[in-house]
XYZ file of C-alpha atoms in Angstrom:
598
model
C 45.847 29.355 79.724
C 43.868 27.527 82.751
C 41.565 28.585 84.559
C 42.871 28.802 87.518
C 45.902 30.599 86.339
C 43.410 34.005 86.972
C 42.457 32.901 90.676
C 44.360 33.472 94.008
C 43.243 32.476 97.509
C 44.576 34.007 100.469
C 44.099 34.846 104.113
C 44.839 38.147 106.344
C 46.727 36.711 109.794
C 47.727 38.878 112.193
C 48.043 39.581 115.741
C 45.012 40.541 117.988
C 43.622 43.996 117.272
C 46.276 44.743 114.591
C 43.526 45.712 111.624
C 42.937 42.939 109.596
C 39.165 43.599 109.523
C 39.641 47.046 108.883
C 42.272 46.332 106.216
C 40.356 43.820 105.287
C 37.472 46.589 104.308
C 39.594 48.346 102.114
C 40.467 45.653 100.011
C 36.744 44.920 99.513
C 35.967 48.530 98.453
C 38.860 48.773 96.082
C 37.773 45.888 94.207
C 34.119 46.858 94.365
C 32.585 44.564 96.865
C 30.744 47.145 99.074
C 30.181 50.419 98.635
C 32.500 53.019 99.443
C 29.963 55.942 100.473
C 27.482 53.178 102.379
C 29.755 53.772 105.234
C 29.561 49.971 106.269
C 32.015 49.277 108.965
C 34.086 45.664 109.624
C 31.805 44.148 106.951
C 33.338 40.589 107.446
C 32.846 41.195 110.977
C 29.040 40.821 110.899
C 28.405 39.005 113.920
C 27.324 41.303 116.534
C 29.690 40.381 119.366
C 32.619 40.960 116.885
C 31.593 44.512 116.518
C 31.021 45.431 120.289
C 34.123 43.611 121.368
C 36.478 44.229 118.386
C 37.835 41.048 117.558
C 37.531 38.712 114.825
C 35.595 35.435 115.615
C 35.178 33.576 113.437
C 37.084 33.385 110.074
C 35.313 34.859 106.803
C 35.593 33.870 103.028
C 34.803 36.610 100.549
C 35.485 36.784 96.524
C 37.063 39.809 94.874
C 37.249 40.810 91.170
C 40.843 42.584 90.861
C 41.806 44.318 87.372
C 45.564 44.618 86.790
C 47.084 44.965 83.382
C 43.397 44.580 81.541
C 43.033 41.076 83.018
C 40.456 40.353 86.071
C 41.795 38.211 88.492
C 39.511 36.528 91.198
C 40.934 36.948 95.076
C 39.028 34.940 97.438
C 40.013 36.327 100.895
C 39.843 34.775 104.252
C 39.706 37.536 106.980
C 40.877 35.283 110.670
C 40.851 36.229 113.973
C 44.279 37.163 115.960
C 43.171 36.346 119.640
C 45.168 33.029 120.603
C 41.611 31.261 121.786
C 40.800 31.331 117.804
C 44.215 29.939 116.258
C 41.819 26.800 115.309
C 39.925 28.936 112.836
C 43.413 29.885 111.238
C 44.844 26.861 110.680
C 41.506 25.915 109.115
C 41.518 29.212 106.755
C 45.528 28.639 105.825
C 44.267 25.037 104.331
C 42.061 26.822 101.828
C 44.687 29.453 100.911
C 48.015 29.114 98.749
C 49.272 32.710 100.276
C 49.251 34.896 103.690
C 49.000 38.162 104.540
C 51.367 38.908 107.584
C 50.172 42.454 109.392
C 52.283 44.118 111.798
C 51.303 47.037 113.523
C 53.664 49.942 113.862
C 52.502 50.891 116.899
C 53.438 47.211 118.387
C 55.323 45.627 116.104
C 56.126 41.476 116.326
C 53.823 40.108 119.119
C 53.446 37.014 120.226
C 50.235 35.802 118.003
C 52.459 36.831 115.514
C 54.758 34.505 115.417
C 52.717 31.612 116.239
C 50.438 32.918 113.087
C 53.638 32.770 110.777
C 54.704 29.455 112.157
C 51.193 28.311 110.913
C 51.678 29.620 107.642
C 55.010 28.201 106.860
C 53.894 24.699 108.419
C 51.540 24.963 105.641
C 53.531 26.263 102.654
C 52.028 29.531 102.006
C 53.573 32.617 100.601
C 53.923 35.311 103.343
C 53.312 39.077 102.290
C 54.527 40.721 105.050
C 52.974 43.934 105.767
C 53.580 47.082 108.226
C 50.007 48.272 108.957
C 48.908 51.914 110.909
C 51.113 53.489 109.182
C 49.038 56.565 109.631
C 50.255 56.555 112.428
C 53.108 59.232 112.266
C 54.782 58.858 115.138
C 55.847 55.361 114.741
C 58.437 54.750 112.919
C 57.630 52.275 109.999
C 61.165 51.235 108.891
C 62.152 49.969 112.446
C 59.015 47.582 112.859
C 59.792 46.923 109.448
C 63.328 45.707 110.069
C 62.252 44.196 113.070
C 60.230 41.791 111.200
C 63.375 41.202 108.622
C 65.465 40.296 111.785
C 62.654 37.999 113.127
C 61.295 36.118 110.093
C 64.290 36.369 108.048
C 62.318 38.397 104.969
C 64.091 40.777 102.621
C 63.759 44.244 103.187
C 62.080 44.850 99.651
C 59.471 42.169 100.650
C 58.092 44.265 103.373
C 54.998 46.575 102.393
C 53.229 49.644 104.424
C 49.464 50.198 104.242
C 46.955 51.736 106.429
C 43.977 50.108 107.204
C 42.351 53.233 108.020
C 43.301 55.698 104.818
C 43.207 52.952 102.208
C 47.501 53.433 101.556
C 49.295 51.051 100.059
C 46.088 49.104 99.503
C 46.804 49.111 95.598
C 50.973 47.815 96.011
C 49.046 44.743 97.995
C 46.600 43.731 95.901
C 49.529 43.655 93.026
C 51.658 41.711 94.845
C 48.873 38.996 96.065
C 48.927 38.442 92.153
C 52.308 38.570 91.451
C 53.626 36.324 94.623
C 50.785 34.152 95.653
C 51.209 31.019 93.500
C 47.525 30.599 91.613
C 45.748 26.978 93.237
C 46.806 23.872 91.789
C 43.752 20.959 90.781
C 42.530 19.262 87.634
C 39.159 20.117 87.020
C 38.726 16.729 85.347
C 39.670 14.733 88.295
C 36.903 13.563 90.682
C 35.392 16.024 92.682
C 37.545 16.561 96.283
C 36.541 19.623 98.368
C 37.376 20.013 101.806
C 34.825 21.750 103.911
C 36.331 24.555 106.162
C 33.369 26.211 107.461
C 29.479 25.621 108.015
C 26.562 27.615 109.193
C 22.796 26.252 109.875
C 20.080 28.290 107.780
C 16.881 27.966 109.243
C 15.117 27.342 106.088
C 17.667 25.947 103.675
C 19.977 23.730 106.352
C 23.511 23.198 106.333
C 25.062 26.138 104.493
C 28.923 24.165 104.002
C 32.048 26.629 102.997
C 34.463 24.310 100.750
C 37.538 24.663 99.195
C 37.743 22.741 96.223
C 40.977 21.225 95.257
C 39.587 18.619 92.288
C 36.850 18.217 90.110
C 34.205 20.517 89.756
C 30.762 20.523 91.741
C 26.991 21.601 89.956
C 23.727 22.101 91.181
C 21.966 18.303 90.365
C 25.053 16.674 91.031
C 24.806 13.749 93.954
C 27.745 14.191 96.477
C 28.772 12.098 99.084
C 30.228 13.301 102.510
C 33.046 10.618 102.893
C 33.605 10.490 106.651
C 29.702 10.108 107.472
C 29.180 8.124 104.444
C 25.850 10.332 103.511
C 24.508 11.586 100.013
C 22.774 14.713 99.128
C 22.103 16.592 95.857
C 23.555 19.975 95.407
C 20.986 22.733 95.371
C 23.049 25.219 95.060
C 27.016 26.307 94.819
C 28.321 29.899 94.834
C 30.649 32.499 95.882
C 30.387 34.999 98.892
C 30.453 38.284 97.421
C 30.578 38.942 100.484
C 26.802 38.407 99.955
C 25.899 34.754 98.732
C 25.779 34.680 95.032
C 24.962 31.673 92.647
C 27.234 31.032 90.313
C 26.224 27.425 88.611
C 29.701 25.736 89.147
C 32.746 25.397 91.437
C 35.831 23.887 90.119
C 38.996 23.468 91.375
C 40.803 26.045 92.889
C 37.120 28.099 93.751
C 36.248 28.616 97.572
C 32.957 28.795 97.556
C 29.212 27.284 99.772
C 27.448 24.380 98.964
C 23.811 24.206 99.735
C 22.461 19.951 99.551
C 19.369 20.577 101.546
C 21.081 18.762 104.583
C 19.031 19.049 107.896
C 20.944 17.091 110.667
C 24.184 18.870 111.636
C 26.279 16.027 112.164
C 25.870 14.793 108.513
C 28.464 17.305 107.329
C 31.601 18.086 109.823
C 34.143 20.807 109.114
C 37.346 18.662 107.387
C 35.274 16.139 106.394
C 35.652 15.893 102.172
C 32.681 16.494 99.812
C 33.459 13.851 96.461
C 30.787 12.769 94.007
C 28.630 10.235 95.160
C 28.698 8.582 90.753
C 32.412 8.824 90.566
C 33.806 9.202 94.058
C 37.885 9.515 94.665
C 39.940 7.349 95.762
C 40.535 8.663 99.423
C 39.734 12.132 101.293
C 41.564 15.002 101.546
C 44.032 15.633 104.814
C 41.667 17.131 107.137
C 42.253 19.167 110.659
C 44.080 18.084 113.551
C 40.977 17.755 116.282
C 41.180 20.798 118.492
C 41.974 19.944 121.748
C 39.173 21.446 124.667
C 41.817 23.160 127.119
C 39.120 24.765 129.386
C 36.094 23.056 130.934
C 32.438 24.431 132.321
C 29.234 22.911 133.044
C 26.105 25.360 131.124
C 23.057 25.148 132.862
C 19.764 26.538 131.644
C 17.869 28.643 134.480
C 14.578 26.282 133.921
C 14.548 23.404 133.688
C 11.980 23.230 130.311
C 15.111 25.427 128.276
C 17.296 21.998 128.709
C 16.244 20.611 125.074
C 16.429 23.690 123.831
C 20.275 24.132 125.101
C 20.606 20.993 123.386
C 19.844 21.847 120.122
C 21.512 25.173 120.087
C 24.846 23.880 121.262
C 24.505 21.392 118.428
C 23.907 24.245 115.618
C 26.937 26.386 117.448
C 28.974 23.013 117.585
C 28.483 23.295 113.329
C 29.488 26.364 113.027
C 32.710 25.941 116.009
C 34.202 23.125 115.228
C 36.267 23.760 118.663
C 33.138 23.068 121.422
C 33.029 19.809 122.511
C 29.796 19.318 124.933
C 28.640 16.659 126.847
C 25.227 15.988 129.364
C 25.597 15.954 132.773
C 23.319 16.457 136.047
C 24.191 18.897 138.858
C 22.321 18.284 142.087
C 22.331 21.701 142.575
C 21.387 23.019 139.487
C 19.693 20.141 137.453
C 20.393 19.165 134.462
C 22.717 20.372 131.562
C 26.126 20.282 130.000
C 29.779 19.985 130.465
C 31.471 22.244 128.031
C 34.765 22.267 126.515
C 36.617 25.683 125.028
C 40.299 26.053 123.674
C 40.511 28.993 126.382
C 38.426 31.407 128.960
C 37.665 34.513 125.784
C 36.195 30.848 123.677
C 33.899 30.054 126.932
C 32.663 33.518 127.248
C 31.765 33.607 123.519
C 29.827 30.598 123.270
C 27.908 31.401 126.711
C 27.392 34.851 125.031
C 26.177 33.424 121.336
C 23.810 30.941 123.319
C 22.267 33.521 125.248
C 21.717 36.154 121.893
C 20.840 33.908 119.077
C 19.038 30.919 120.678
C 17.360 33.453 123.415
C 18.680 31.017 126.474
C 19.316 31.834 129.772
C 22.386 30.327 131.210
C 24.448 29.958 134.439
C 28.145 29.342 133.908
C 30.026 27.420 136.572
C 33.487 28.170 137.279
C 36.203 26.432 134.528
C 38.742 24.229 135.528
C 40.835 21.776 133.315
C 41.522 18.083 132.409
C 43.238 16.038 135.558
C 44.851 13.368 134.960
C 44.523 10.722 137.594
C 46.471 7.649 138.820
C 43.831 5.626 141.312
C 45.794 3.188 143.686
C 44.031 -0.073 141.962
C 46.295 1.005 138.533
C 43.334 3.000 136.675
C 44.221 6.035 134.745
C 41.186 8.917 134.885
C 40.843 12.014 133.293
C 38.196 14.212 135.461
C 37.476 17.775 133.919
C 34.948 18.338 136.476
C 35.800 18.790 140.231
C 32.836 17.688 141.399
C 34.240 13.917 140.154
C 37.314 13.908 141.622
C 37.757 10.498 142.972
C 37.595 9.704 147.104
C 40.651 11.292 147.694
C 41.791 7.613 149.796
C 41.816 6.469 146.496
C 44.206 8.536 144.493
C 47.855 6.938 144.089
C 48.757 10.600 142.187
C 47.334 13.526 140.168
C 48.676 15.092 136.873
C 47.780 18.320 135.804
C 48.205 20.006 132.056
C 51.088 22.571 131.551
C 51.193 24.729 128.668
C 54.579 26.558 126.931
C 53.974 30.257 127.147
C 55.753 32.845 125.168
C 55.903 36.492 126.748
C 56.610 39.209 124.714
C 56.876 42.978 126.579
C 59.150 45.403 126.660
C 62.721 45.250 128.768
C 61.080 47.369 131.349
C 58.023 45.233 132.140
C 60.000 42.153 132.047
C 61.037 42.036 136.111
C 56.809 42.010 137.383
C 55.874 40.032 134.269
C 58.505 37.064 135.863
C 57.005 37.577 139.416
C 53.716 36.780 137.947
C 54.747 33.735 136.244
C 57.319 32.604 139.481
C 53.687 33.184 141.537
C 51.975 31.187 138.743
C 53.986 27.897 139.546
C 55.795 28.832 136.294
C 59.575 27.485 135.657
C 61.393 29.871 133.625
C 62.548 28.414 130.524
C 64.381 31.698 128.965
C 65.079 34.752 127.720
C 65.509 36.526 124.061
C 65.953 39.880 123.082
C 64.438 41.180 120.071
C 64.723 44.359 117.969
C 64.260 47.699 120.050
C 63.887 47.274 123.630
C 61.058 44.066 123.359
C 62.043 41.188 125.535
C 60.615 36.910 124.791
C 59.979 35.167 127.819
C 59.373 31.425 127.875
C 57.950 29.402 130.737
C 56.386 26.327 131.433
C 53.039 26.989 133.369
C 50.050 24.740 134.622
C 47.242 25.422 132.714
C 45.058 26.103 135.825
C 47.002 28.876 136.755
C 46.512 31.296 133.695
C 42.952 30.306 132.557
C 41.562 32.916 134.807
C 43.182 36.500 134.871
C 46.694 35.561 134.217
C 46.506 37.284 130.749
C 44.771 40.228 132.789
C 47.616 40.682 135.094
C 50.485 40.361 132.717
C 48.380 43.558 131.022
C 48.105 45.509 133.846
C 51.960 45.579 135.056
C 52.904 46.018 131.472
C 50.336 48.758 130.747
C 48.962 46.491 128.000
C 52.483 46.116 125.662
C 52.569 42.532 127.122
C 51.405 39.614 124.333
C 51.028 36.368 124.984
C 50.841 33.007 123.512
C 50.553 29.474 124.445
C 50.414 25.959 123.006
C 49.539 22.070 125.586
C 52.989 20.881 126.517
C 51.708 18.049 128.241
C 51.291 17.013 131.843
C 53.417 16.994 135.099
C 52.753 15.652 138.757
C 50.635 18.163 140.902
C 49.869 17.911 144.565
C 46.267 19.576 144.043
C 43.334 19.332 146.706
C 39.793 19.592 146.090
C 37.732 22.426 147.964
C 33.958 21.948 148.525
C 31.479 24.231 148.815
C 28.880 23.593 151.651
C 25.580 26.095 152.024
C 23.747 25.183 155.004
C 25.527 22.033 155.613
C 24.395 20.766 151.698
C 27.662 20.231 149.662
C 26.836 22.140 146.009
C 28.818 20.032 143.279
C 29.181 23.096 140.758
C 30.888 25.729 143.378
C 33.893 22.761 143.808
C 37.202 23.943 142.772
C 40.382 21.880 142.651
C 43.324 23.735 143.588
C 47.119 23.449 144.290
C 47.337 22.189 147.998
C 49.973 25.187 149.211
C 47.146 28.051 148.335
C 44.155 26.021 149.136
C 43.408 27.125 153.048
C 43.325 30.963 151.936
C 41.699 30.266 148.654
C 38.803 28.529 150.679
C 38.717 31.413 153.060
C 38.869 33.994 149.762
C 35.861 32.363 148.442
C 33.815 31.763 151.223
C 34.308 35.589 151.771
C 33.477 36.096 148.364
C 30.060 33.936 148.187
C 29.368 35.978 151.361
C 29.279 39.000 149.522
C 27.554 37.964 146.584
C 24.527 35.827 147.883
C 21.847 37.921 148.554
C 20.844 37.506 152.132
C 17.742 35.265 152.857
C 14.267 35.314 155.521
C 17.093 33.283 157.851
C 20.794 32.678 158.285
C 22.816 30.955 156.071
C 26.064 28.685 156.867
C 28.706 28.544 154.391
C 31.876 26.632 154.845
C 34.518 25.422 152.613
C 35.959 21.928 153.562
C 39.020 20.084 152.306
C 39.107 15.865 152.601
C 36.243 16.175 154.345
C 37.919 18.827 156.821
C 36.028 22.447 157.665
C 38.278 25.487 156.779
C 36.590 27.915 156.540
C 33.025 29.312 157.493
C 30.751 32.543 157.344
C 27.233 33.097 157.632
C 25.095 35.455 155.929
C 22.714 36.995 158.087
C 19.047 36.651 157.910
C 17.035 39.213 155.767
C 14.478 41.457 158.122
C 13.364 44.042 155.156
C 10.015 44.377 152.749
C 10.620 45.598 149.652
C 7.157 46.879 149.942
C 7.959 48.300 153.616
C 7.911 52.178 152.277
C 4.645 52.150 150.289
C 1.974 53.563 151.962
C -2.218 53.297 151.217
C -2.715 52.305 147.854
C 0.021 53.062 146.022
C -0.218 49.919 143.537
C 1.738 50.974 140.428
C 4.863 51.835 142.848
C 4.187 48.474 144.348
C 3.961 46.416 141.433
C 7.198 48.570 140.120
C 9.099 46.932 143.004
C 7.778 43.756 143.101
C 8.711 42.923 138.915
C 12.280 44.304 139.636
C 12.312 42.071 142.382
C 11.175 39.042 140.264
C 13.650 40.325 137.274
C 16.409 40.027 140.228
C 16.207 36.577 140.916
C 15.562 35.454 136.703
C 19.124 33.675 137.180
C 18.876 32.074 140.461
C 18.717 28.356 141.687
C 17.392 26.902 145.014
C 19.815 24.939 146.807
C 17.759 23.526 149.696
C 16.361 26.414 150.588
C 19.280 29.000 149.435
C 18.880 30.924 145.999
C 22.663 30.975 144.604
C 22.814 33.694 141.669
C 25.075 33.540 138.343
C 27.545 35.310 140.533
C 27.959 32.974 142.939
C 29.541 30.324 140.558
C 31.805 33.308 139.204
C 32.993 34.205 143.127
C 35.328 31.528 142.866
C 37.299 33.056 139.666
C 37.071 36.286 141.504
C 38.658 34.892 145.092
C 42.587 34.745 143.827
């Protein structure tokens, strides 16, 4: 019997927030990986921002010894996350996996990330376990969902199974039926190594920590390897399993997911989909590896001094390792120096990386305001693609301007359905149609301009739908757009980064809105400040902020020193993220005023 005939690799895909961490848990305790009574929470989730926001990040790899029938089978699970701004790190985690685990929640049934998660799957070739999760939850009904996701997948009733993420139910009838359904991993262990690398990490002291799946061949520590896309050898220092703590284990053959340590210290010598082979007996060609992941939403990152810049560089090159989704570029601001244009598959991606830069690399940052990839038609024939607005091109130049759409799919409940269209019709959206699905649940699909939901579209849909509505969305290429570029001018000085581009029918009371805005959130100066919004060169808009006559120290009397020096370091703590701008100090919030001005 081979080998691999005792091995199964599979992933948990779900919607957002439907409990495949949780789930997830269970599955590691059953089979012995952590410790029941230790009380550990989300243990795949072990990034710190996953825990305080609740989402999966980034996708994890863990081995599990399962015992059924007095043979131990070994599970290597990959735990993904659900929110749409992370279906990159699925499709990367369904390439290392021959099955899927499809949750549903009772409480919410099919949802949009669902069935985008499932169309992944199949694309791919994987087994689907469908499975009803919450089912705690006693006042759903579990047979409906489950029948709901018969009538939209097309499974068999009998194929469906009910757990609870929470209790530990039905934990047991899933782990059976990962062994009997998920087809163990093809490979001949004598072929020349091929492993595809579907995750790395940067170790401070040991390098570039690579996660492969390996589909030929077998890989020991001493063995030379060559990285075939950068063309670069290293010797293996160490292979193992994640248990879900690293553990040596001497070899990885085919069909293992496992890490590779080769003492490699520059990042870009090892790039997620790239294929490890031996560097004595390499194969003939690599491995299929990931279609690129296309940047949908753009910012420029600015350190607040000026002597953080290098060390913005270098951190965005570790992250870039570990997110194979952030593309980054250098750029200059005259208003805020020198730093980097950034680009994120959506707004919840942006915030993340700004967030992980600030926490593990100890930066300070200011954000500027995200706008998208413009396609531009100059009247001399050249095609541009500007994803900052402070490069739009004189606008005497432009013959016309194309802007990215996306497809969006909707799904809420029949109720919700007539605000969630006003939204969209106020979005520039063209209605594309309408499905009904099991129960009351209503799809939706329009075609929307990316601009227009990259800020709170998501929010709003949420709010009128009192959170049942989901939403999905994939690039559906461009379209012609009559969009005008606002800019920003603070005491007659033009500041590049507070530029927006805009479609031209909102643009004179979105100028106003964020003038009004900036008004509020610039703190007021020793004299008055102009601001005015202008369009082709045209003033639309103006405010001033008036001129600031008040001492912090004004109320401390004699010599009251440690309430003066009280004030005067939460004064300096104040300004930690502002910028001069002639003689203005803009804060972080400035740059955000103009998400804030819809």
């Amino acid at each position: 019997m081979a080998r691999q005939d005792s091995v199964r690799n599979f992933c948990i895909v779900a919607h957002i927030d439907h409990g495949k961490s949780t789930l997830a848990d269970r599955l590691l305790e059953r089979c012995g990986a952590v410790d029941p009574s230790s009380g550990a929470e989300l243990v795949l989730d072990d990034m710190e921002l996953e825990r305080e926001k609740g989402i999966t990040i980034k996708a994890s790899a863990v081995r599990l010894d399962y015992e059924l029938d007095g043979r131990t089978y070994e599970l290597n699970l990959i735990d993904t996350p659900g929110h749409v701004d992370f279906s990159y790190e699925v499709s990367r985690a369904l390439k290392a996996a021959e099955g899927a685990v499809l949750l549903v929640d009772v409480s919410q049934g099919v949802e949009a990330q669902t069935v985008a998660n499932v169309y992944l799957a199949v694309e791919q070739g994987l087994t689907i376990i469908p499975v009803v999760n919450k089912i705690d939850l006693s006042q759903f009904d579990a047979e409906a969902v489950a029948e709901e996701v018969c009538d939209v997948f097309g499974f068999r009733r009998e194929e469906i199974l009910f757990a609870s993420g929470k209790t530990g139910q039905g934990v047991e009838e899933l782990l059976r039926a990962i062994v009997e359904r998920v087809p163990p991993p093809p490979g001949d262990e004598e072929a020349p190594l091929r492993a595809l690398i579907f995750d790395a990490k940067f170790d401070q002291h040991r390098g570039v920590v690579v996660y492969v799946r390996v589909m030929e061949g077998s890989i020991e520590p001493g063995d030379r390897v060559l990285m075939m896309a950068t063309g670069k050898e290293f010797v293996a220092q160490e292979v193992g399993v994640l248990t879900p703590a690293p553990r040596p284990t001497g070899r990885l053959a085919a069909g293992d997911v496992g890490y590779l340590i080769a003492g490699i210290k520059n990042v870009r010598d090892s790039r997620v989909g790239d294929t490890v082979t031996s560097a004595a007996r390499p194969a003939a060609e690599p491995l299929p590896g990931y279609r690129e992941p296309t940047p949908m939403v753009f910012c420029g990152l600015y350190p607040t001094t000026n002597d953080q810049h290098q060390a913005l560089a270098d951190a965005l090159e570790k992250l870039s390792l570990n997110d194979a989704a952030l593309r980054y570029e250098r750029e200059s601001s005259a208003a805020l120096g020198f730093g980097f244009r950034c680009g994120f598959l959506g707004l919840l991606h942006m915030e993340i990386v700004q967030e992980r830069l600030e926490r593990e690399y100890g930066l300070e940052l200011i954000a500027t305001a995200p706008s998208v990839v413009y396609r531009i038609m100059l009247k001399d024939g050249e095609v541009v693609e500007v994803d900052n607005p402070a490069r739009f091109p004189d606008p005497t130049r432009i013959a016309s301007i194309e802007e990215p759409v996306v497809r969006a799919t909707i799904i809420v409940p029949q109720s919700y359905v007539g605000p969630c269209m006003e939204i969209s019709a106020a979005r520039r959206g063209e209605f594309l149609g309408m499905d009904y699905l099991h129960g009351d649940r209503v799809t939706l699909q329009y075609r929307l301009p990316l601009a227009e939901i990259i800020v709170d579209y998501f929010d709003q849909l949420k709010t009128v739908s009192r959170g049942y509505a989901t939403l999905d969305y994939e690039l559906a290429g461009y379209q012609q757009a009559d969009v005008v570029k606002i800019d920003i001018l603070v005491n007659g000085e033009p500041v590049d980064a507070l530029a927006v581009v805009v479609h031209r029918s909102a643009a004179y009371q979105r100028a106003r809105a964020i003038i009004d805005k900036l008004r509020e959130v610039i703190p007021r100066q020793l004299f008055r400040v102009r601001l005015q919004a202008a369009i082709h060169g045209r003033i639309v808009a103006a405010r001033d902020i008036p001129e600031l006559r008040k001492d912090v120290l004004e109320k401390c009397y004699g010599g009251d020193i440690t309430r003066k020096r009280k004030l005067l370091e939460k004064q300096r703590e104040g300004k930690k993220r502002m910028r001069q701008v002639g003689r203005v100090e803009i804060p972080q919030e400035a740059f955000l005023a103009v998400l804030r001005s819809t």
